[in-house]
Short mmCIF file of N, CA and C in Angstrom, two decimals:
data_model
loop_
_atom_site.label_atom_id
_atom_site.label_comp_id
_atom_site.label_asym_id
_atom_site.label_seq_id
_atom_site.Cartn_x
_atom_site.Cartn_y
_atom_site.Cartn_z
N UNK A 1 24.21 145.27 170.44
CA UNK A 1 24.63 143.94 169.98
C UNK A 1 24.44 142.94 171.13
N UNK A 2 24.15 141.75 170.49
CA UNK A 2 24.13 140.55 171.87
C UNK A 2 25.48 140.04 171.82
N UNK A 3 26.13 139.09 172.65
CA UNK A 3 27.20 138.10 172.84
C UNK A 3 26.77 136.93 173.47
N UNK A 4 27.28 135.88 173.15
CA UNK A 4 27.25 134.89 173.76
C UNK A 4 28.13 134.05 174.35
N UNK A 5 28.56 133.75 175.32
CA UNK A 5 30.06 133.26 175.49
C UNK A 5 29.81 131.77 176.07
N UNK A 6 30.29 130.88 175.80
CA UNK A 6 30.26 129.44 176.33
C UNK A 6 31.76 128.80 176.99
N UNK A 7 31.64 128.25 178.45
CA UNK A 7 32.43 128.15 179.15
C UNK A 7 32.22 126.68 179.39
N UNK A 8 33.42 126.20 179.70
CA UNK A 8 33.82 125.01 180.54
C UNK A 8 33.87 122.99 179.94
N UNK A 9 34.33 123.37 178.45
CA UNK A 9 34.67 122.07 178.22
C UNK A 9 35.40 121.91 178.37
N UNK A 10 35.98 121.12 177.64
CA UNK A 10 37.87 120.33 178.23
C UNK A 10 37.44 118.72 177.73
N UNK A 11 38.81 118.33 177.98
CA UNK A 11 38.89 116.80 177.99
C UNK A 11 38.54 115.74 179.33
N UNK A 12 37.62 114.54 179.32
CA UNK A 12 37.04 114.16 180.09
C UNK A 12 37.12 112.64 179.76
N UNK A 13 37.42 111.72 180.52
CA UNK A 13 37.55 109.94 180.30
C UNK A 13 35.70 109.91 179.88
N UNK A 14 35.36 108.74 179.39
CA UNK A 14 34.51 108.54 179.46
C UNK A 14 33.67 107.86 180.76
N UNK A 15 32.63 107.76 180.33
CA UNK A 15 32.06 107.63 181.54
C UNK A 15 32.54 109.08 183.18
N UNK A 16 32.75 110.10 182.24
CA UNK A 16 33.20 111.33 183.34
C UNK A 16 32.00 112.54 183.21
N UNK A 17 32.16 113.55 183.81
CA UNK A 17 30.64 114.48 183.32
C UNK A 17 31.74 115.85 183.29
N UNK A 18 30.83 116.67 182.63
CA UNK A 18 31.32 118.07 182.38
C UNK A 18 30.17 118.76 182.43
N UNK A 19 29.96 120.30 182.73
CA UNK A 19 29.22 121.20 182.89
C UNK A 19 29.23 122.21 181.78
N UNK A 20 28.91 122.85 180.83
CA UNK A 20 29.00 123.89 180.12
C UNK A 20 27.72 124.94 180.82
N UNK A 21 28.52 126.24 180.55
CA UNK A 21 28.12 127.54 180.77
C UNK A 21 27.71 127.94 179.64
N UNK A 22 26.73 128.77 179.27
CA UNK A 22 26.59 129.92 178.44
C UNK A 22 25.87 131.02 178.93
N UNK A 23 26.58 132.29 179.00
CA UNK A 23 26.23 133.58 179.46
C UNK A 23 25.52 134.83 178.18
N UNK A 24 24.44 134.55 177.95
CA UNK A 24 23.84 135.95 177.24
C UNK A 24 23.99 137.63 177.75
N UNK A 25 24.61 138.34 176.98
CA UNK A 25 24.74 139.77 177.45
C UNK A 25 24.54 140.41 176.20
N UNK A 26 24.63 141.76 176.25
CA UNK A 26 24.25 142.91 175.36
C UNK A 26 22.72 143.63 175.43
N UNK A 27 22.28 144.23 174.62
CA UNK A 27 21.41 144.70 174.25
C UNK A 27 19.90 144.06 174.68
N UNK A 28 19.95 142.94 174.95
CA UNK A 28 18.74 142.38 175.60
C UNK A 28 17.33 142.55 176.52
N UNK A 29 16.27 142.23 175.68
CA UNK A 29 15.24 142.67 176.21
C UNK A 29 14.48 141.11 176.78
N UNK A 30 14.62 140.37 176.28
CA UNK A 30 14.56 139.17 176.66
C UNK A 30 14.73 138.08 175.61
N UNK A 31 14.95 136.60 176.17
CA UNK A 31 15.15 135.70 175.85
C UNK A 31 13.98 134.60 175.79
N UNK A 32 14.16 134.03 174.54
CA UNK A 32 13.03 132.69 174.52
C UNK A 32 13.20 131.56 174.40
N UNK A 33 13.93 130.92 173.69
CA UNK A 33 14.17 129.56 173.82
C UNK A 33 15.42 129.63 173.85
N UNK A 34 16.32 128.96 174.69
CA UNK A 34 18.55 128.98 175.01
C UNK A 34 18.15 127.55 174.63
N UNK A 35 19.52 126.86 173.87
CA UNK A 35 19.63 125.75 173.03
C UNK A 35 21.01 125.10 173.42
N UNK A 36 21.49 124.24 173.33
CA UNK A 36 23.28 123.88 173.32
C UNK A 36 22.73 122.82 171.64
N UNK A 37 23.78 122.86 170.79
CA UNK A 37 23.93 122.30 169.30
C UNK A 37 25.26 121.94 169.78
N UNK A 38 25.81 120.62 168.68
CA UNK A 38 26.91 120.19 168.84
C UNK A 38 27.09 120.02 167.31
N UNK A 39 28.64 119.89 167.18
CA UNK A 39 29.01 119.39 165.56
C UNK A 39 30.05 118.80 165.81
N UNK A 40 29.99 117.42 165.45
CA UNK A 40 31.36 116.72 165.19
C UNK A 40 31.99 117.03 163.93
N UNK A 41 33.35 116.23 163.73
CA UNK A 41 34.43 116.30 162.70
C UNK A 41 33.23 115.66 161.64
N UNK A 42 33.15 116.46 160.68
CA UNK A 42 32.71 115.95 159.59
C UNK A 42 30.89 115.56 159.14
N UNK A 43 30.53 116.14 160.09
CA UNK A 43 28.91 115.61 160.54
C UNK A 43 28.09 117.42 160.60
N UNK A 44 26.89 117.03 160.76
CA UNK A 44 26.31 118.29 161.14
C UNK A 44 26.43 118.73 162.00
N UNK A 45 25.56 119.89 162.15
CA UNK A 45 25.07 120.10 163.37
C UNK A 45 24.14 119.77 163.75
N UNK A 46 23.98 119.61 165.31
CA UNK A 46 22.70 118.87 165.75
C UNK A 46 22.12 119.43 166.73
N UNK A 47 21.03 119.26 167.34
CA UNK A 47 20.31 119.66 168.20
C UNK A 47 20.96 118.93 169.76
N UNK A 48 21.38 119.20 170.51
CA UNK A 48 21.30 118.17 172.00
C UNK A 48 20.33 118.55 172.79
N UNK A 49 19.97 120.16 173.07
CA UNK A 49 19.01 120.07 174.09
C UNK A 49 18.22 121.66 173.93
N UNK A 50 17.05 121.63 174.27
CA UNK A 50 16.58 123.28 174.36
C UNK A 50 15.95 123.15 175.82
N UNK A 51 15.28 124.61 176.06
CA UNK A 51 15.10 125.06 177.40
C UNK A 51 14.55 125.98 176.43
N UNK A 52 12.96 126.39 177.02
CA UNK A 52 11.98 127.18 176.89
C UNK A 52 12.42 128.17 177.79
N UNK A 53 11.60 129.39 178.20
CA UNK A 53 11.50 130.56 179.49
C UNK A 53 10.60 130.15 179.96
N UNK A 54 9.89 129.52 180.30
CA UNK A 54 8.96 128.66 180.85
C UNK A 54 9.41 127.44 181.43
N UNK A 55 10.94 126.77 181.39
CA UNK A 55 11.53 125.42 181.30
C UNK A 55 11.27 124.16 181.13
N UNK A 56 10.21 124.40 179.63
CA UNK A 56 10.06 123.18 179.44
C UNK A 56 11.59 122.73 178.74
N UNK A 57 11.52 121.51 178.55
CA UNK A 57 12.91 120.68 177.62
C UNK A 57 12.35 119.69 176.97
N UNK A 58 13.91 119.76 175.68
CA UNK A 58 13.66 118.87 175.03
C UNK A 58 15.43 118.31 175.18
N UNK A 59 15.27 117.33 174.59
CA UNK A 59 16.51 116.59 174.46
C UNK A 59 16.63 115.29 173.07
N UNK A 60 17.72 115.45 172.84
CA UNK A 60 17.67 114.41 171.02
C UNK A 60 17.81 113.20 172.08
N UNK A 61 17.68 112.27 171.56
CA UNK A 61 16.87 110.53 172.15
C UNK A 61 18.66 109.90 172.64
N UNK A 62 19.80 110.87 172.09
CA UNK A 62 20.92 110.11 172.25
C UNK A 62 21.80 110.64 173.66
N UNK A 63 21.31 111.77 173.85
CA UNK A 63 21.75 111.88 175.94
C UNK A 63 20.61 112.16 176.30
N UNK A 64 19.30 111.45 176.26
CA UNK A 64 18.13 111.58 177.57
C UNK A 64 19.12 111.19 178.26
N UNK A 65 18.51 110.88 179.81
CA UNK A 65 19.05 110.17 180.82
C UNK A 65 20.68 111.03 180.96
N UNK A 66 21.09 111.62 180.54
CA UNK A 66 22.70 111.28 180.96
C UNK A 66 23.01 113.25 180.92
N UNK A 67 22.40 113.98 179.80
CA UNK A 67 22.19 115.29 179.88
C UNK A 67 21.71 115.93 180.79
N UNK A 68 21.78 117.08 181.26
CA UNK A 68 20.41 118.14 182.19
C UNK A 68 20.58 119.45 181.48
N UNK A 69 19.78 120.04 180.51
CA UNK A 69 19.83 121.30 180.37
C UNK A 69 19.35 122.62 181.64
N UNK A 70 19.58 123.21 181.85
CA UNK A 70 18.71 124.53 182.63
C UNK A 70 19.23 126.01 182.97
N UNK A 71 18.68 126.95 183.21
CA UNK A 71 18.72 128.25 182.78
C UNK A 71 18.19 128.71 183.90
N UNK A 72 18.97 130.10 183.85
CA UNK A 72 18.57 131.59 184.81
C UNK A 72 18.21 133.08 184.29
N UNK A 73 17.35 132.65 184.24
CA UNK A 73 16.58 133.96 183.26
C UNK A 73 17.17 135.39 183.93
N UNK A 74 17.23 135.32 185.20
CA UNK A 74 17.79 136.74 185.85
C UNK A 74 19.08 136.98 185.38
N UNK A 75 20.16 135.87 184.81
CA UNK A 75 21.19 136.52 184.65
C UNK A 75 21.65 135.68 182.94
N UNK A 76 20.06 135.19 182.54
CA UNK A 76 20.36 135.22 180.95
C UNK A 76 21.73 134.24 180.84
N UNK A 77 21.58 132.75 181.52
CA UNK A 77 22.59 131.97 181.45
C UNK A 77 21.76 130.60 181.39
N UNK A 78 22.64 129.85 180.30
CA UNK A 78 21.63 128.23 180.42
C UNK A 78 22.99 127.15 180.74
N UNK A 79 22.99 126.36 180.97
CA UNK A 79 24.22 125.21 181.31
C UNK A 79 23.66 124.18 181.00
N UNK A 80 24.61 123.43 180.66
CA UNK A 80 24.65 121.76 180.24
C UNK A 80 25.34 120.94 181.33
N UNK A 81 24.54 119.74 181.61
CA UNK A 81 25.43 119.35 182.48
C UNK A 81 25.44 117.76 181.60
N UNK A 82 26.38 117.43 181.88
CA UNK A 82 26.42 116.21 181.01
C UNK A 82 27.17 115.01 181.94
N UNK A 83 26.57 114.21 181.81
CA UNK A 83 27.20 112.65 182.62
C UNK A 83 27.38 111.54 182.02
N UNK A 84 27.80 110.81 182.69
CA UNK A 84 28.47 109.77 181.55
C UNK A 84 28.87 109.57 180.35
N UNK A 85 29.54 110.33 179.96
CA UNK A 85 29.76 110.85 178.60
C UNK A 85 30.52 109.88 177.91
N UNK A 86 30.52 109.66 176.61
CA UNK A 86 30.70 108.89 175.67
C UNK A 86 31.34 109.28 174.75
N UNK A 87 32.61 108.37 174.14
CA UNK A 87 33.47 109.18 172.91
C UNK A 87 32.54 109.79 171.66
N UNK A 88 31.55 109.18 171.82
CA UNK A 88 30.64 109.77 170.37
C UNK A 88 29.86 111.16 170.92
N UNK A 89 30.10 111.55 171.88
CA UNK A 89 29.79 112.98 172.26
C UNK A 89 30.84 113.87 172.03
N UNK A 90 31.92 113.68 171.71
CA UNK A 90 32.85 114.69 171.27
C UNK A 90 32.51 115.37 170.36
N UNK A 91 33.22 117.15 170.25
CA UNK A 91 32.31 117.50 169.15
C UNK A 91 32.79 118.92 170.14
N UNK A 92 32.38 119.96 168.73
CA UNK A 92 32.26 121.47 169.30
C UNK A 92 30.66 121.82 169.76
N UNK A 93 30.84 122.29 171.28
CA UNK A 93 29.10 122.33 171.47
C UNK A 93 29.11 124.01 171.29
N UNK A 94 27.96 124.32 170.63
CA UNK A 94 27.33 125.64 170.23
C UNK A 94 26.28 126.00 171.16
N UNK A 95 26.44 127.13 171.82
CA UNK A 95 24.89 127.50 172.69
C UNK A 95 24.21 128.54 171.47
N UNK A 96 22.92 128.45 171.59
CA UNK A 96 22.06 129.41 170.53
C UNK A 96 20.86 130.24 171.44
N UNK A 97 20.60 131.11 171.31
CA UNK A 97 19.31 131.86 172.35
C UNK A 97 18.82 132.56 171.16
N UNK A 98 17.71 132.04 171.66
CA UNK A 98 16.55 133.56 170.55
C UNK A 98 16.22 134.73 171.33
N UNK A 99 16.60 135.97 171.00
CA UNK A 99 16.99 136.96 171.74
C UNK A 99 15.72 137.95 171.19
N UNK A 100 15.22 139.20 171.76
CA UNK A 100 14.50 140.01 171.45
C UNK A 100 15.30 141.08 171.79
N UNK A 101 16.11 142.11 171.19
CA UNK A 101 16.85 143.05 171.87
C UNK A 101 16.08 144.19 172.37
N UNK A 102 16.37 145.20 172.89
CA UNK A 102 15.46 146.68 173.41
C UNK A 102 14.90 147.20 171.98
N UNK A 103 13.67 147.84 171.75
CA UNK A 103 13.22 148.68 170.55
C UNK A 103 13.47 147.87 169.11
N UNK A 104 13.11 146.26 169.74
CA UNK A 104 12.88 145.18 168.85
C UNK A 104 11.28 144.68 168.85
N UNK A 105 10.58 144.12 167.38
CA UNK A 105 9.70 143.37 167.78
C UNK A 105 9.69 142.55 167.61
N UNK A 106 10.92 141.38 167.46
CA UNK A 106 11.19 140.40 166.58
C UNK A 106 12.13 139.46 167.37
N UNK A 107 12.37 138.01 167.49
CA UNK A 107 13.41 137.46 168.42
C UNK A 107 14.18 136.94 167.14
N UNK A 108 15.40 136.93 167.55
CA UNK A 108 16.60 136.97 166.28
C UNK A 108 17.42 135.60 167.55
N UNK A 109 17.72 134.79 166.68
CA UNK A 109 18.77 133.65 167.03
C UNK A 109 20.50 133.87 166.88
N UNK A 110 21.08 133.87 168.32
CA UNK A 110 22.41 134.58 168.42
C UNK A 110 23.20 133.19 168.77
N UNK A 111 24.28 132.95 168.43
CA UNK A 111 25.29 131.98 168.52
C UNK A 111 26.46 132.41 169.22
N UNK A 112 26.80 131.44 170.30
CA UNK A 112 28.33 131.41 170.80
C UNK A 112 29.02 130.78 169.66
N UNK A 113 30.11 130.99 170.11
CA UNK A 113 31.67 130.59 169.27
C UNK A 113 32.08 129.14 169.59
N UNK A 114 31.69 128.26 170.44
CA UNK A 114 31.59 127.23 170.34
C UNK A 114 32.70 126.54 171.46
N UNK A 115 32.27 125.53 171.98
CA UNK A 115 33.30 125.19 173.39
C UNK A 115 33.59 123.67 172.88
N UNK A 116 34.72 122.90 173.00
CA UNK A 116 35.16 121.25 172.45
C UNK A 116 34.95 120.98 173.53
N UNK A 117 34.44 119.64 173.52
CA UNK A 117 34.56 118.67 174.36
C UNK A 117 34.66 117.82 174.09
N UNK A 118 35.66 116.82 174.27
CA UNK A 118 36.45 115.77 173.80
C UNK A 118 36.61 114.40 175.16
N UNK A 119 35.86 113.18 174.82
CA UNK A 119 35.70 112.27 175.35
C UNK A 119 36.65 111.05 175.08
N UNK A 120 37.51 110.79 175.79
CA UNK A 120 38.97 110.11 175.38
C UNK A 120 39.75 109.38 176.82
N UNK A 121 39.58 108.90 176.78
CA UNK A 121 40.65 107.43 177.14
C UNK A 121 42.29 107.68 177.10
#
């Protein structure tokens, strides 16, 4: 089995930054694209940022500039770093990795449980 665990939101003023962790473990043979998704109260889910194994990135047009996605393939971990953050970034952030496990030929998309981060005054 894989796991995914996502670390380190909390509450933050705006205009403050926060870091999120996500640690891939289990069964893993490798990893291809690590993702962070967010969902607010009542809204979808959305894309905020991916990271290739190669590190290319992408980022949705609403934290260029203010996001940094990036990743450690040796220990199968990607982080968010986020700055200047804005009440409309609140929201549960989701990390996602497309995983290939051992005596797999196939990469399967695994989800953390989801970390809040809440931008408030």
């Amino acid at each position: 089995q894989v796991q995914l665990v996502e670390s380190g939101g909390g509450l933050v003023q705006p205009g403050g930054s926060l870091r999120l962790s996500c640690a891939a473990s289990g069964s893993i043979f490798s990893i291809n694209i690590m993702g962070w998704y967010r969902q607010a109260p009542g809204k979808q889910r959305e894309l905020v940022a991916v990271i290739t194994s190669g590190d290319s990135t992408n980022y949705a047009d609403s934290v260029k500039g203010r996001f940094t996605i990036s990743r450690d393939n040796a220990r199968n971990t990607v982080d968010l770093q986020m700055n200047s953050l804005k009440p409309e970034d609140t929201a549960v952030y989701y990390c996602k990795s497309a995983v290939r496990r051992y005596a797999s030929d196939y990469y399967r998309d695994y989800w953390g449980q989801g970390t809040q981060v809440t931008v408030s005054s």
